[in-house]
PDB file of C-alpha atoms and ligand atoms in Angstrom:
ATOM      1  CA  MET F   1     -33.688 -25.654 -45.157  1.00  0.00           C
ATOM      2  CA  GLU F   2     -31.907 -28.772 -43.212  1.00  0.00           C
ATOM      3  CA  GLU F   3     -29.843 -29.164 -46.415  1.00  0.00           C
ATOM      4  CA  LYS F   4     -28.392 -25.895 -46.098  1.00  0.00           C
ATOM      5  CA  ASN F   5     -27.568 -26.074 -42.337  1.00  0.00           C
ATOM      6  CA  GLU F   6     -25.717 -29.222 -42.644  1.00  0.00           C
ATOM      7  CA  PRO F   7     -22.470 -27.867 -44.500  1.00  0.00           C
ATOM      8  CA  LYS F   8     -22.544 -24.961 -42.112  1.00  0.00           C
ATOM      9  CA  LYS F   9     -22.204 -27.547 -39.118  1.00  0.00           C
ATOM     10  CA  SER F  10     -19.553 -29.614 -40.644  1.00  0.00           C
ATOM     11  CA  SER F  11     -17.497 -26.243 -41.444  1.00  0.00           C
ATOM     12  CA  ASN F  12     -18.046 -25.282 -37.725  1.00  0.00           C
ATOM     13  CA  LYS F  13     -16.716 -28.675 -36.877  1.00  0.00           C
ATOM     14  CA  ILE F  14     -13.685 -28.262 -39.115  1.00  0.00           C
ATOM     15  CA  PHE F  15     -12.879 -24.601 -37.627  1.00  0.00           C
ATOM     16  CA  LEU F  16     -13.204 -26.301 -33.972  1.00  0.00           C
ATOM     17  CA  ILE F  17     -10.682 -29.037 -34.924  1.00  0.00           C
ATOM     18  CA  ILE F  18      -8.234 -26.533 -36.507  1.00  0.00           C
ATOM     19  CA  GLY F  19      -8.631 -24.354 -33.428  1.00  0.00           C
ATOM     20  CA  ILE F  20      -7.933 -27.269 -31.136  1.00  0.00           C
ATOM     21  CA  ILE F  21      -4.870 -28.094 -33.305  1.00  0.00           C
ATOM     22  CA  ILE F  22      -3.582 -24.635 -33.010  1.00  0.00           C
ATOM     23  CA  VAL F  23      -4.067 -24.542 -29.276  1.00  0.00           C
ATOM     24  CA  LEU F  24      -2.208 -27.945 -28.981  1.00  0.00           C
ATOM     25  CA  ILE F  25       0.696 -26.763 -31.129  1.00  0.00           C
ATOM     26  CA  GLY F  26       0.902 -23.680 -29.163  1.00  0.00           C
ATOM     27  CA  ALA F  27       0.886 -25.430 -25.994  1.00  0.00           C
ATOM     28  CA  VAL F  28       3.722 -27.861 -27.165  1.00  0.00           C
ATOM     29  CA  TYR F  29       5.567 -24.907 -28.498  1.00  0.00           C
ATOM     30  CA  ALA F  30       5.209 -23.196 -25.017  1.00  0.00           C
ATOM     31  CA  PHE F  31       6.239 -26.356 -23.209  1.00  0.00           C
ATOM     32  CA  SER F  32       9.332 -26.762 -25.266  1.00  0.00           C
ATOM     33  CA  LEU F  33      10.506 -23.217 -24.537  1.00  0.00           C
ATOM     34  CA  MET F  34       9.971 -23.755 -20.835  1.00  0.00           C
ATOM     35  CA  GLY F  35      12.226 -26.913 -21.039  1.00  0.00           C
ATOM     36  CA  LYS F  36      14.731 -24.831 -22.925  1.00  0.00           C
ATOM     37  CA  SER F  37      14.824 -22.298 -20.079  1.00  0.00           C
ATOM     38  CA  SER F  38      15.004 -24.873 -17.446  1.00  0.00           C
ATOM     39  CA  GLU F  39      17.865 -26.198 -19.340  1.00  0.00           C
ATOM     40  CA  LYS F  40      19.694 -22.822 -19.196  1.00  0.00           C
ATOM     41  CA  ALA F  41      19.380 -22.504 -15.420  1.00  0.00           C
ATOM     42  CA  PRO F  42      22.036 -24.925 -14.392  1.00  0.00           C
ATOM     43  CA  ILE F  43      24.552 -23.394 -16.848  1.00  0.00           C
ATOM     44  CA  SER F  44      23.855 -20.075 -15.542  1.00  0.00           C
ATOM     45  CA  GLN F  45      24.619 -21.395 -12.138  1.00  0.00           C
ATOM     46  CA  ASN F  46      27.823 -23.110 -12.985  1.00  0.00           C
ATOM     47  CA  ASN F  47      29.452 -19.723 -13.712  1.00  0.00           C
ATOM     48  CA  PRO F  48      29.357 -18.296 -10.132  1.00  0.00           C
ATOM     49  CA  GLN F  49      30.781 -21.664  -8.930  1.00  0.00           C
ATOM     50  CA  GLN F  50      33.572 -21.305 -11.383  1.00  0.00           C
ATOM     51  CA  GLY F  51      34.420 -17.760 -10.070  1.00  0.00           C
ATOM     52  CA  ALA F  52      34.241 -19.030  -6.485  1.00  0.00           C
ATOM     53  CA  ASN F  53      36.853 -21.734  -7.508  1.00  0.00           C
ATOM     54  CA  ASN F  54      39.024 -19.088  -8.866  1.00  0.00           C
ATOM     55  CA  THR F  55      38.954 -17.089  -5.863  1.00  0.00           C
ATOM     56  CA  ASN F  56      39.955 -20.169  -3.755  1.00  0.00           C
ATOM     57  CA  GLY F  57      42.802 -20.782  -5.882  1.00  0.00           C
ATOM     58  CA  ASN F  58      44.084 -17.222  -5.343  1.00  0.00           C
ATOM     59  CA  VAL F  59      43.820 -17.567  -1.509  1.00  0.00           C
ATOM     60  CA  ASP F  60      45.838 -20.804  -1.610  1.00  0.00           C
ATOM     61  CA  ASP F  61      48.623 -19.167  -3.552  1.00  0.00           C
ATOM     62  CA  PRO F  62      51.654 -19.468  -1.708  1.00  0.00           C
ATOM     63  CA  ASN F  63      53.177 -16.467  -3.316  1.00  0.00           C
ATOM     64  CA  GLY F  64      51.608 -14.306  -0.607  1.00  0.00           C
ATOM     65  CA  GLU F  65      53.469 -15.938   2.329  1.00  0.00           C
ATOM     66  CA  ALA F  66      56.413 -13.633   3.203  1.00  0.00           C
ATOM     67  CA  GLY F  67      60.029 -14.811   3.514  1.00  0.00           C
ATOM     68  CA  GLU F  68      59.550 -18.377   1.636  1.00  0.00           C
ATOM     69  CA  TYR F  69      61.741 -19.300  -1.140  1.00  0.00           C
ATOM     70  CA  VAL F  70      58.972 -19.780  -3.756  1.00  0.00           C
ATOM     71  CA  ASP F  71      61.403 -19.652  -6.545  1.00  0.00           C
ATOM     72  CA  PRO F  72      64.884 -20.551  -5.611  1.00  0.00           C
ATOM     73  CA  SER F  73      66.267 -18.155  -8.000  1.00  0.00           C
ATOM     74  CA  VAL F  74      64.803 -15.018  -6.479  1.00  0.00           C
ATOM     75  CA  PRO F  75      67.174 -14.162  -3.592  1.00  0.00           C
ATOM     76  CA  VAL F  76      65.677 -14.178   0.153  1.00  0.00           C
ATOM     77  CA  VAL F  77      67.624 -11.407   2.106  1.00  0.00           C
ATOM     78  CA  LYS F  78      67.246 -10.921   5.814  1.00  0.00           C
ATOM     79  CA  ASP F  79      69.127  -8.295   7.534  1.00  0.00           C
ATOM     80  CA  GLY F  80      71.952  -7.924   4.803  1.00  0.00           C
ATOM     81  CA  VAL F  81      72.550 -11.957   4.734  1.00  0.00           C
ATOM     82  CA  ILE F  82      71.449 -13.824   1.657  1.00  0.00           C
ATOM     83  CA  TYR F  83      69.714 -17.173   2.539  1.00  0.00           C
ATOM     84  CA  SER F  84      69.649 -20.410   0.597  1.00  0.00           C
ATOM     85  CA  PRO F  85      66.567 -22.462  -0.558  1.00  0.00           C
ATOM     86  CA  GLU F  86      67.236 -24.434   2.776  1.00  0.00           C
ATOM     87  CA  GLY F  87      66.193 -21.192   4.931  1.00  0.00           C
ATOM     88  CA  GLU F  88      69.686 -20.866   6.295  1.00  0.00           C
ATOM     89  CA  PRO F  89      72.181 -18.299   5.418  1.00  0.00           C
ATOM     90  CA  ALA F  90      73.712 -19.282   2.181  1.00  0.00           C
ATOM     91  CA  ARG F  91      77.202 -20.839   2.161  1.00  0.00           C
ATOM     92  CA  ASN F  92      79.760 -19.792  -0.326  1.00  0.00           C
ATOM     93  CA  ASP F  93      81.981 -22.924  -0.028  1.00  0.00           C
ATOM     94  CA  VAL F  94      79.501 -25.642  -1.155  1.00  0.00           C
ATOM     95  CA  GLU F  95      78.609 -27.136  -4.437  1.00  0.00           C
ATOM     96  CA  PRO F  96      77.196 -24.479  -6.763  1.00  0.00           C
ATOM     97  CA  GLY F  97      73.446 -24.703  -7.330  1.00  0.00           C
ATOM     98  CA  SER F  98      73.004 -26.809  -4.131  1.00  0.00           C
ATOM     99  CA  SER F  99      70.316 -26.154  -1.812  1.00  0.00           C
ATOM    100  CA  GLY F 100      72.660 -24.532   0.660  1.00  0.00           C
ATOM    101  CA  ALA F 101      74.279 -22.288  -1.903  1.00  0.00           C
ATOM    102  CA  PRO F 102      73.171 -18.894  -3.156  1.00  0.00           C
ATOM    103  CA  GLN F 103      71.349 -19.506  -6.314  1.00  0.00           C
ATOM    104  CA  GLN F 104      71.819 -18.032  -9.732  1.00  0.00           C
ATOM    105  CA  SER F 105      68.742 -16.364 -11.322  1.00  0.00           C
ATOM    106  CA  ALA F 106      66.722 -17.634 -14.151  1.00  0.00           C
ATOM    107  CA  PRO F 107      67.907 -15.943 -17.400  1.00  0.00           C
ATOM    108  CA  ILE F 108      67.096 -12.331 -17.672  1.00  0.00           C
ATOM    109  CA  SER F 109      67.419  -9.611 -20.166  1.00  0.00           C
ATOM    110  CA  GLN F 110      70.337  -6.948 -19.534  1.00  0.00           C
ATOM    111  CA  ASN F 111      67.934  -4.151 -18.623  1.00  0.00           C
ATOM    112  CA  GLU F 112      66.400  -6.351 -16.059  1.00  0.00           C
ATOM    113  CA  ALA F 113      69.716  -6.501 -14.178  1.00  0.00           C
ATOM    114  CA  PRO F 114      69.070  -5.904 -10.523  1.00  0.00           C
ATOM    115  CA  ALA F 115      69.764  -2.250  -9.127  1.00  0.00           C
ATOM    116  CA  ASN F 116      73.270  -1.798  -7.886  1.00  0.00           C
ATOM    117  CA  SER F 117      74.492  -5.082  -9.292  1.00  0.00           C
ATOM    118  CA  ILE F 118      78.020  -5.316 -10.693  1.00  0.00           C
ATOM    119  CA  LYS F 119      77.940  -5.991 -14.515  1.00  0.00           C
ATOM    120  CA  ILE F 120      80.325  -8.470 -16.010  1.00  0.00           C
ATOM    121  CA  LYS F 121      80.730  -9.576 -19.469  1.00  0.00           C
ATOM    122  CA  MET F 122      82.217 -12.674 -20.663  1.00  0.00           C
ATOM    123  CA  THR F 123      83.386 -13.242 -24.178  1.00  0.00           C
ATOM    124  CA  ALA F 124      86.071 -15.224 -25.992  1.00  0.00           C
ATOM    125  CA  GLU F 125      88.089 -11.828 -25.779  1.00  0.00           C
ATOM    126  CA  GLY F 126      88.023 -11.975 -21.784  1.00  0.00           C
ATOM    127  CA  ILE F 127      86.087 -10.870 -18.776  1.00  0.00           C
ATOM    128  CA  THR F 128      85.286  -7.330 -18.297  1.00  0.00           C
ATOM    129  CA  PRO F 129      85.753  -5.649 -16.037  1.00  0.00           C
ATOM    130  CA  GLY F 130      89.256  -7.187 -15.374  1.00  0.00           C
ATOM    131  CA  GLU F 131      88.799  -6.377 -11.540  1.00  0.00           C
ATOM    132  CA  PHE F 132      86.133  -4.918  -9.318  1.00  0.00           C
ATOM    133  CA  THR F 133      86.014  -4.294  -5.390  1.00  0.00           C
ATOM    134  CA  VAL F 134      83.569  -5.146  -2.839  1.00  0.00           C
ATOM    135  CA  LYS F 135      83.236  -4.557   0.847  1.00  0.00           C
ATOM    136  CA  ALA F 136      83.971  -7.450   3.262  1.00  0.00           C
ATOM    137  CA  GLY F 137      80.933  -9.201   4.332  1.00  0.00           C
ATOM    138  CA  SER F 138      78.696  -7.015   2.245  1.00  0.00           C
ATOM    139  CA  LEU F 139      75.784  -8.180   0.104  1.00  0.00           C
ATOM    140  CA  VAL F 140      76.928  -8.367  -3.467  1.00  0.00           C
ATOM    141  CA  THR F 141      74.944  -8.973  -6.745  1.00  0.00           C
ATOM    142  CA  LEU F 142      76.687  -9.864  -9.658  1.00  0.00           C
ATOM    143  CA  THR F 143      74.778  -9.649 -13.139  1.00  0.00           C
ATOM    144  CA  VAL F 144      76.847 -11.862 -15.624  1.00  0.00           C
ATOM    145  CA  THR F 145      76.493 -11.820 -19.427  1.00  0.00           C
ATOM    146  CA  SER F 146      77.820 -14.166 -22.100  1.00  0.00           C
ATOM    147  CA  GLY F 147      78.657 -11.443 -24.566  1.00  0.00           C
ATOM    148  CA  ASP F 148      79.077 -13.752 -27.508  1.00  0.00           C
ATOM    149  CA  GLU F 149      77.518 -17.042 -28.826  1.00  0.00           C
ATOM    150  CA  TRP F 150      79.370 -19.251 -26.636  1.00  0.00           C
ATOM    151  CA  THR F 151      78.916 -21.017 -23.272  1.00  0.00           C
ATOM    152  CA  HIS F 152      80.632 -19.466 -20.318  1.00  0.00           C
ATOM    153  CA  VAL F 153      80.861 -20.463 -16.643  1.00  0.00           C
ATOM    154  CA  PHE F 154      81.707 -17.520 -14.213  1.00  0.00           C
ATOM    155  CA  ALA F 155      83.496 -19.123 -11.158  1.00  0.00           C
ATOM    156  CA  PHE F 156      86.042 -18.057  -8.442  1.00  0.00           C
ATOM    157  CA  LYS F 157      89.430 -20.106  -8.156  1.00  0.00           C
ATOM    158  CA  ASP F 158      89.258 -20.022  -4.076  1.00  0.00           C
ATOM    159  CA  PRO F 159      87.246 -22.944  -2.766  1.00  0.00           C
ATOM    160  CA  SER F 160      85.762 -20.645  -0.130  1.00  0.00           C
ATOM    161  CA  LEU F 161      83.778 -19.324  -3.105  1.00  0.00           C
ATOM    162  CA  SER F 162      83.106 -22.444  -4.956  1.00  0.00           C
ATOM    163  CA  ALA F 163      79.310 -21.833  -4.657  1.00  0.00           C
ATOM    164  CA  VAL F 164      79.309 -18.443  -6.346  1.00  0.00           C
ATOM    165  CA  ALA F 165      79.088 -19.581  -9.930  1.00  0.00           C
ATOM    166  CA  VAL F 166      76.971 -18.692 -13.055  1.00  0.00           C
ATOM    167  CA  GLY F 167      76.411 -20.657 -15.879  1.00  0.00           C
ATOM    168  CA  LEU F 168      75.587 -19.058 -19.215  1.00  0.00           C
ATOM    169  CA  ALA F 169      74.356 -20.164 -22.632  1.00  0.00           C
ATOM    170  CA  GLY F 170      75.488 -18.081 -25.480  1.00  0.00           C
ATOM    171  CA  GLY F 171      73.923 -14.465 -25.081  1.00  0.00           C
ATOM    172  CA  GLU F 172      72.316 -15.301 -21.896  1.00  0.00           C
ATOM    173  CA  THR F 173      72.266 -13.030 -18.865  1.00  0.00           C
ATOM    174  CA  ARG F 174      71.807 -14.166 -15.083  1.00  0.00           C
ATOM    175  CA  SER F 175      72.493 -12.576 -11.684  1.00  0.00           C
ATOM    176  CA  ILE F 176      73.507 -14.021  -8.392  1.00  0.00           C
ATOM    177  CA  THR F 177      73.458 -12.525  -5.029  1.00  0.00           C
ATOM    178  CA  PHE F 178      76.045 -13.417  -2.349  1.00  0.00           C
ATOM    179  CA  ASN F 179      77.732 -12.221   0.926  1.00  0.00           C
ATOM    180  CA  ALA F 180      81.370 -11.162   0.146  1.00  0.00           C
ATOM    181  CA  PRO F 181      84.089 -13.066   2.085  1.00  0.00           C
ATOM    182  CA  SER F 182      84.791 -11.410   5.478  1.00  0.00           C
ATOM    183  CA  LYS F 183      88.451 -11.936   4.701  1.00  0.00           C
ATOM    184  CA  LYS F 184      90.023  -9.271   2.740  1.00  0.00           C
ATOM    185  CA  GLY F 185      92.186  -9.973  -0.248  1.00  0.00           C
ATOM    186  CA  GLU F 186      92.089 -10.680  -4.065  1.00  0.00           C
ATOM    187  CA  TYR F 187      89.809 -13.408  -5.337  1.00  0.00           C
ATOM    188  CA  GLU F 188      90.596 -14.967  -8.855  1.00  0.00           C
ATOM    189  CA  ILE F 189      87.957 -15.299 -11.229  1.00  0.00           C
ATOM    190  CA  TYR F 190      87.997 -17.456 -14.300  1.00  0.00           C
ATOM    191  CA  CYS F 191      85.706 -18.980 -16.835  1.00  0.00           C
ATOM    192  CA  ASN F 192      85.417 -22.622 -16.183  1.00  0.00           C
ATOM    193  CA  VAL F 193      84.912 -23.945 -19.525  1.00  0.00           C
ATOM    194  CA  PRO F 194      87.628 -26.046 -20.883  1.00  0.00           C
ATOM    195  CA  GLY F 195      90.359 -23.756 -22.982  1.00  0.00           C
ATOM    196  CA  HIS F 196      88.713 -20.342 -21.800  1.00  0.00           C
ATOM    197  CA  GLU F 197      90.779 -19.307 -18.971  1.00  0.00           C
ATOM    198  CA  SER F 198      94.152 -19.985 -20.992  1.00  0.00           C
ATOM    199  CA  ARG F 199      92.720 -17.600 -23.742  1.00  0.00           C
ATOM    200  CA  GLY F 200      92.512 -14.866 -21.215  1.00  0.00           C
ATOM    201  CA  GLU F 201      88.984 -15.209 -19.694  1.00  0.00           C
ATOM    202  CA  VAL F 202      89.946 -13.955 -16.206  1.00  0.00           C
ATOM    203  CA  SER F 203      89.205 -11.163 -13.793  1.00  0.00           C
ATOM    204  CA  LYS F 204      89.288 -10.641  -9.936  1.00  0.00           C
ATOM    205  CA  MET F 205      87.359  -9.537  -7.215  1.00  0.00           C
ATOM    206  CA  ILE F 206      89.111  -7.341  -4.431  1.00  0.00           C
ATOM    207  CA  VAL F 207      87.492  -7.363  -1.018  1.00  0.00           C
ATOM    208  CA  ASN F 208      88.545  -4.627   1.268  1.00  0.00           C
TER     209      ASN F 208
HETATM  210 CU1  LIG Q   1      84.204 -18.740 -21.341  1.00  0.00          CU
END
């Protein structure tokens, strides 16, 4: 009888050991899962922080402040007067592109031409239109296009309009906004690239 009981006892011990091992493996597995979930927590906490940083960036965006020359080529107009990047009424008789001058725009496509702008095309064949008329002192926007593959520079002869100039790479379009002279008369326009005026790249602005 004793001999028969001994194998039973030993088989019970084996089941007990296997049971303990299974419980231990289960416990280790459970702890490893808890470890992973606690690792995930900081990652999910970072996302809202990143969102908050983005929101702060937008609040600090200076584009929201009215009246500031954020982009020098975007004209600032107050009461019909064009302002320079210096924050003063732009001067037509200074160096083109200087901080006191009306600024030419970045390159635009021809269908982005500002509303009511005067469209001017410069090619080796000449400048069209051959003349145009503006009102003295009025706000004028010119949209100037290089109608061929060549560089052209739109400029006035009269030193009182030295700042009103537009430089164009081949095929490029840019605009410039300025106040027309208060003095009535005809103001000659030419292409300020050597050899271009003499081959007929001229026009004129009539101020009345
Ligand atoms: Cu030219």
